[in-house]
Short mmCIF file of N, CA, C and O in Angstrom, two decimals:
data_model
loop_
_atom_site.label_atom_id
_atom_site.label_comp_id
_atom_site.label_asym_id
_atom_site.label_seq_id
_atom_site.Cartn_x
_atom_site.Cartn_y
_atom_site.Cartn_z
N MET A 1 97.61 47.14 -30.97
CA MET A 1 98.46 48.03 -29.88
C MET A 1 98.55 49.64 -30.25
O MET A 1 99.06 49.58 -30.75
N ILE A 2 98.79 49.91 -28.08
CA ILE A 2 98.44 50.94 -28.11
C ILE A 2 100.28 51.05 -27.98
O ILE A 2 100.98 50.31 -27.48
N LYS A 3 100.67 52.18 -28.42
CA LYS A 3 101.61 52.90 -28.27
C LYS A 3 102.42 54.43 -27.92
O LYS A 3 101.22 55.07 -28.59
N ALA A 4 103.14 54.33 -27.23
CA ALA A 4 103.38 56.22 -26.40
C ALA A 4 104.52 56.17 -27.30
O ALA A 4 106.00 55.48 -27.56
N TYR A 5 104.83 57.35 -26.44
CA TYR A 5 106.07 58.41 -26.43
C TYR A 5 106.70 58.28 -24.89
O TYR A 5 106.23 58.05 -23.78
N CYS A 6 108.09 57.62 -24.74
CA CYS A 6 109.06 57.43 -23.82
C CYS A 6 109.74 58.88 -23.33
O CYS A 6 110.64 59.10 -23.69
N LEU A 7 108.76 59.59 -22.66
CA LEU A 7 110.19 61.00 -22.30
C LEU A 7 111.07 60.76 -21.42
O LEU A 7 112.16 61.83 -21.68
N LYS A 8 110.95 58.90 -21.00
CA LYS A 8 112.51 58.95 -20.00
C LYS A 8 112.95 58.92 -20.82
O LYS A 8 114.54 59.33 -21.12
N THR A 9 112.33 57.77 -22.37
CA THR A 9 114.67 57.16 -22.76
C THR A 9 114.10 58.03 -24.17
O THR A 9 115.09 58.54 -25.70
N LYS A 10 113.21 59.22 -24.50
CA LYS A 10 112.94 59.68 -25.67
C LYS A 10 112.40 58.85 -27.11
O LYS A 10 113.49 59.57 -28.02
N GLU A 11 112.33 57.56 -27.30
CA GLU A 11 111.87 56.93 -27.94
C GLU A 11 110.33 57.42 -28.55
O GLU A 11 109.27 57.12 -27.47
N LYS A 12 110.17 56.62 -29.60
CA LYS A 12 108.43 57.22 -30.29
C LYS A 12 107.96 56.00 -29.87
O LYS A 12 109.15 54.53 -30.13
N ASP A 13 106.77 55.97 -31.23
CA ASP A 13 105.78 54.40 -30.86
C ASP A 13 106.35 53.33 -29.99
O ASP A 13 106.59 52.03 -30.41
N VAL A 14 107.02 53.55 -28.83
CA VAL A 14 106.89 52.08 -27.72
C VAL A 14 105.78 51.20 -27.37
O VAL A 14 104.62 52.61 -27.01
N PRO A 15 105.63 50.17 -27.89
CA PRO A 15 104.61 49.65 -27.24
C PRO A 15 104.01 49.42 -25.90
O PRO A 15 105.17 49.81 -25.03
N LEU A 16 103.49 49.85 -25.47
CA LEU A 16 102.68 50.19 -24.29
C LEU A 16 102.30 48.77 -23.64
O LEU A 16 101.66 47.74 -24.15
N GLN A 17 103.30 48.24 -22.69
CA GLN A 17 102.39 47.06 -21.84
C GLN A 17 101.48 47.13 -20.44
O GLN A 17 101.92 48.01 -19.71
N ASP A 18 100.42 46.10 -20.17
CA ASP A 18 100.05 45.60 -19.13
C ASP A 18 99.15 47.11 -18.79
O ASP A 18 99.09 47.71 -18.68
N ALA A 19 98.56 47.83 -19.99
CA ALA A 19 97.62 49.34 -21.01
C ALA A 19 96.72 48.74 -19.62
O ALA A 19 95.99 47.56 -19.95
N VAL A 20 96.22 50.09 -19.37
CA VAL A 20 95.19 49.67 -18.60
C VAL A 20 94.24 51.20 -18.57
O VAL A 20 95.32 52.49 -18.35
N ILE A 21 93.09 50.71 -18.81
CA ILE A 21 92.98 51.94 -19.66
C ILE A 21 91.23 52.95 -18.79
O ILE A 21 90.72 51.66 -18.28
N SER A 22 91.50 54.85 -18.68
CA SER A 22 90.61 55.02 -17.42
C SER A 22 90.14 56.10 -18.04
O SER A 22 90.55 57.22 -18.78
N LYS A 23 89.41 56.84 -17.15
CA LYS A 23 88.20 58.27 -18.01
C LYS A 23 89.54 58.68 -17.58
O LYS A 23 89.77 58.85 -16.35
N THR A 24 89.07 60.22 -17.62
CA THR A 24 89.46 61.26 -17.30
C THR A 24 89.06 62.26 -17.05
O THR A 24 87.92 61.79 -16.75
N ALA A 25 88.59 63.28 -15.87
CA ALA A 25 87.53 64.10 -15.55
C ALA A 25 87.51 64.33 -15.80
O ALA A 25 86.12 65.28 -15.97
N LYS A 26 87.30 65.27 -17.67
CA LYS A 26 86.78 65.50 -18.54
C LYS A 26 86.57 64.60 -19.18
O LYS A 26 85.64 65.61 -20.46
N GLY A 27 86.61 63.58 -19.48
CA GLY A 27 85.43 62.62 -19.95
C GLY A 27 86.54 61.88 -20.73
O GLY A 27 86.08 61.06 -22.24
N GLY A 28 87.71 61.96 -21.51
CA GLY A 28 88.65 62.20 -22.44
C GLY A 28 88.94 60.37 -21.71
O GLY A 28 88.65 60.30 -21.02
N TYR A 29 89.32 60.01 -22.25
CA TYR A 29 89.71 58.14 -21.98
C TYR A 29 91.86 58.43 -22.03
O TYR A 29 92.39 59.17 -23.09
N ILE A 30 92.02 57.58 -21.60
CA ILE A 30 94.29 57.50 -20.83
C ILE A 30 94.45 56.35 -20.81
O ILE A 30 94.40 54.99 -20.16
N ALA A 31 95.75 55.93 -21.66
CA ALA A 31 95.55 54.90 -21.18
C ALA A 31 97.51 54.51 -20.27
O ALA A 31 98.09 55.89 -20.78
N LYS A 32 97.35 53.76 -19.43
CA LYS A 32 99.24 53.95 -18.77
C LYS A 32 99.10 52.72 -18.45
O LYS A 32 98.47 51.34 -18.65
N GLY A 33 100.38 52.40 -18.54
CA GLY A 33 101.30 50.96 -18.80
C GLY A 33 103.08 51.53 -18.22
O GLY A 33 103.33 52.54 -18.03
N HIS A 34 103.50 50.89 -18.85
CA HIS A 34 104.97 50.40 -18.50
C HIS A 34 106.03 49.55 -20.27
O HIS A 34 104.74 49.61 -21.06
N ASP A 35 107.13 50.47 -20.45
CA ASP A 35 107.06 50.32 -21.52
C ASP A 35 108.02 48.33 -21.52
O ASP A 35 108.90 48.31 -22.63
N GLY A 36 107.69 47.22 -20.75
CA GLY A 36 109.38 46.67 -20.19
C GLY A 36 110.03 46.74 -20.36
O GLY A 36 111.15 45.88 -19.39
N LYS A 37 111.08 47.62 -19.70
CA LYS A 37 112.38 47.84 -19.11
C LYS A 37 111.34 49.14 -17.56
O LYS A 37 112.88 49.38 -17.58
N GLY A 38 111.02 49.00 -17.19
CA GLY A 38 110.51 50.06 -16.14
C GLY A 38 109.92 51.14 -15.92
O GLY A 38 110.23 51.33 -14.59
N ASN A 39 110.32 51.80 -17.60
CA ASN A 39 109.27 52.82 -17.60
C ASN A 39 108.17 52.75 -17.15
O ASN A 39 107.47 52.53 -18.20
N LYS A 40 107.70 53.99 -16.14
CA LYS A 40 105.87 53.71 -17.19
C LYS A 40 105.34 55.25 -18.33
O LYS A 40 106.32 55.60 -18.29
N MET A 41 104.32 54.80 -18.82
CA MET A 41 105.01 55.77 -19.83
C MET A 41 102.64 55.90 -19.48
O MET A 41 101.73 54.66 -19.00
N SER A 42 102.53 56.91 -20.27
CA SER A 42 100.53 57.11 -20.29
C SER A 42 100.06 57.61 -22.05
O SER A 42 101.76 58.00 -22.70
N ALA A 43 99.41 57.82 -22.52
CA ALA A 43 98.97 57.99 -23.33
C ALA A 43 97.30 57.92 -23.81
O ALA A 43 96.54 57.68 -23.08
N ILE A 44 97.28 59.09 -23.80
CA ILE A 44 95.63 60.03 -23.85
C ILE A 44 95.53 59.82 -25.81
O ILE A 44 96.08 59.55 -26.51
N LEU A 45 93.56 58.96 -25.42
CA LEU A 45 93.27 58.77 -26.79
C LEU A 45 92.35 59.38 -26.62
O LEU A 45 91.03 59.88 -26.66
N GLY A 46 91.13 58.64 -27.74
CA GLY A 46 90.12 59.10 -28.16
C GLY A 46 89.43 58.18 -28.11
O GLY A 46 89.18 57.01 -27.98
N GLU A 47 87.98 58.62 -28.33
CA GLU A 47 86.89 57.38 -27.47
C GLU A 47 87.01 55.68 -29.39
O GLU A 47 87.33 54.90 -27.72
N ALA A 48 87.08 56.81 -30.28
CA ALA A 48 86.82 55.02 -30.38
C ALA A 48 88.29 54.31 -30.54
O ALA A 48 88.19 52.72 -30.19
N LYS A 49 89.26 54.20 -30.55
CA LYS A 49 90.52 54.08 -29.76
C LYS A 49 91.10 53.13 -29.36
O LYS A 49 91.28 51.77 -28.84
N ALA A 50 89.77 53.79 -27.37
CA ALA A 50 90.04 52.79 -26.74
C ALA A 50 89.09 52.40 -26.32
O ALA A 50 89.42 51.36 -26.12
N LEU A 51 88.13 52.14 -26.81
CA LEU A 51 87.51 51.25 -26.38
C LEU A 51 87.92 50.30 -27.63
O LEU A 51 87.52 48.88 -27.59
N GLN A 52 88.35 50.18 -28.90
CA GLN A 52 89.49 49.03 -29.89
C GLN A 52 90.02 48.62 -29.70
O GLN A 52 89.76 47.43 -28.71
N ALA A 53 91.25 49.25 -28.33
CA ALA A 53 91.76 48.34 -27.65
C ALA A 53 91.38 47.55 -26.79
O ALA A 53 91.46 46.48 -26.31
N ILE A 54 89.91 47.90 -25.69
CA ILE A 54 89.58 47.49 -24.19
C ILE A 54 89.16 46.28 -25.21
O ILE A 54 88.92 44.85 -25.28
N ALA A 55 88.21 46.12 -27.14
CA ALA A 55 87.48 44.81 -27.39
C ALA A 55 88.47 43.71 -27.82
O ALA A 55 88.03 42.68 -27.45
N ASP A 56 89.66 44.43 -28.05
CA ASP A 56 90.66 43.55 -28.36
C ASP A 56 91.57 42.69 -27.26
O ASP A 56 92.33 42.01 -27.74
N GLY A 57 91.47 43.15 -26.72
CA GLY A 57 91.90 41.72 -25.68
C GLY A 57 93.74 43.48 -24.79
O GLY A 57 94.06 42.49 -24.40
N VAL A 58 93.67 44.08 -25.68
CA VAL A 58 95.32 44.73 -25.84
C VAL A 58 95.26 45.28 -24.25
O VAL A 58 96.47 45.51 -24.08
N ALA A 59 94.42 45.76 -24.02
CA ALA A 59 94.27 46.85 -22.35
C ALA A 59 93.62 46.03 -21.67
O ALA A 59 91.69 46.02 -21.74
N LYS A 60 93.31 46.82 -20.58
CA LYS A 60 91.76 46.47 -18.94
C LYS A 60 91.32 47.66 -18.48
O LYS A 60 92.18 48.70 -19.14
N LYS A 61 90.40 47.61 -19.22
CA LYS A 61 88.98 48.74 -18.23
C LYS A 61 88.94 48.48 -16.87
O LYS A 61 88.90 48.40 -16.50
N ASP A 62 89.29 50.70 -16.63
CA ASP A 62 89.31 51.08 -15.80
C ASP A 62 88.12 51.51 -15.16
O ASP A 62 88.74 52.98 -14.09
N PHE A 63 87.71 51.45 -15.40
CA PHE A 63 85.94 52.56 -15.43
C PHE A 63 84.98 52.01 -16.08
O PHE A 63 84.09 50.92 -16.32
#
């Protein structure tokens, strides 16, 4: 499960729901989704963690 920081509610380690992983312009990976309450969230990931999340079925691939 991918966890992120919610800027709106100031909560740490909030599970990212409906995550979609895409590549950034510099070649990094970013996961975008929401926290279940309607707040959009994003998390920067390393390559290993991003590919593992896709393999586990936690997130969808968008690249």
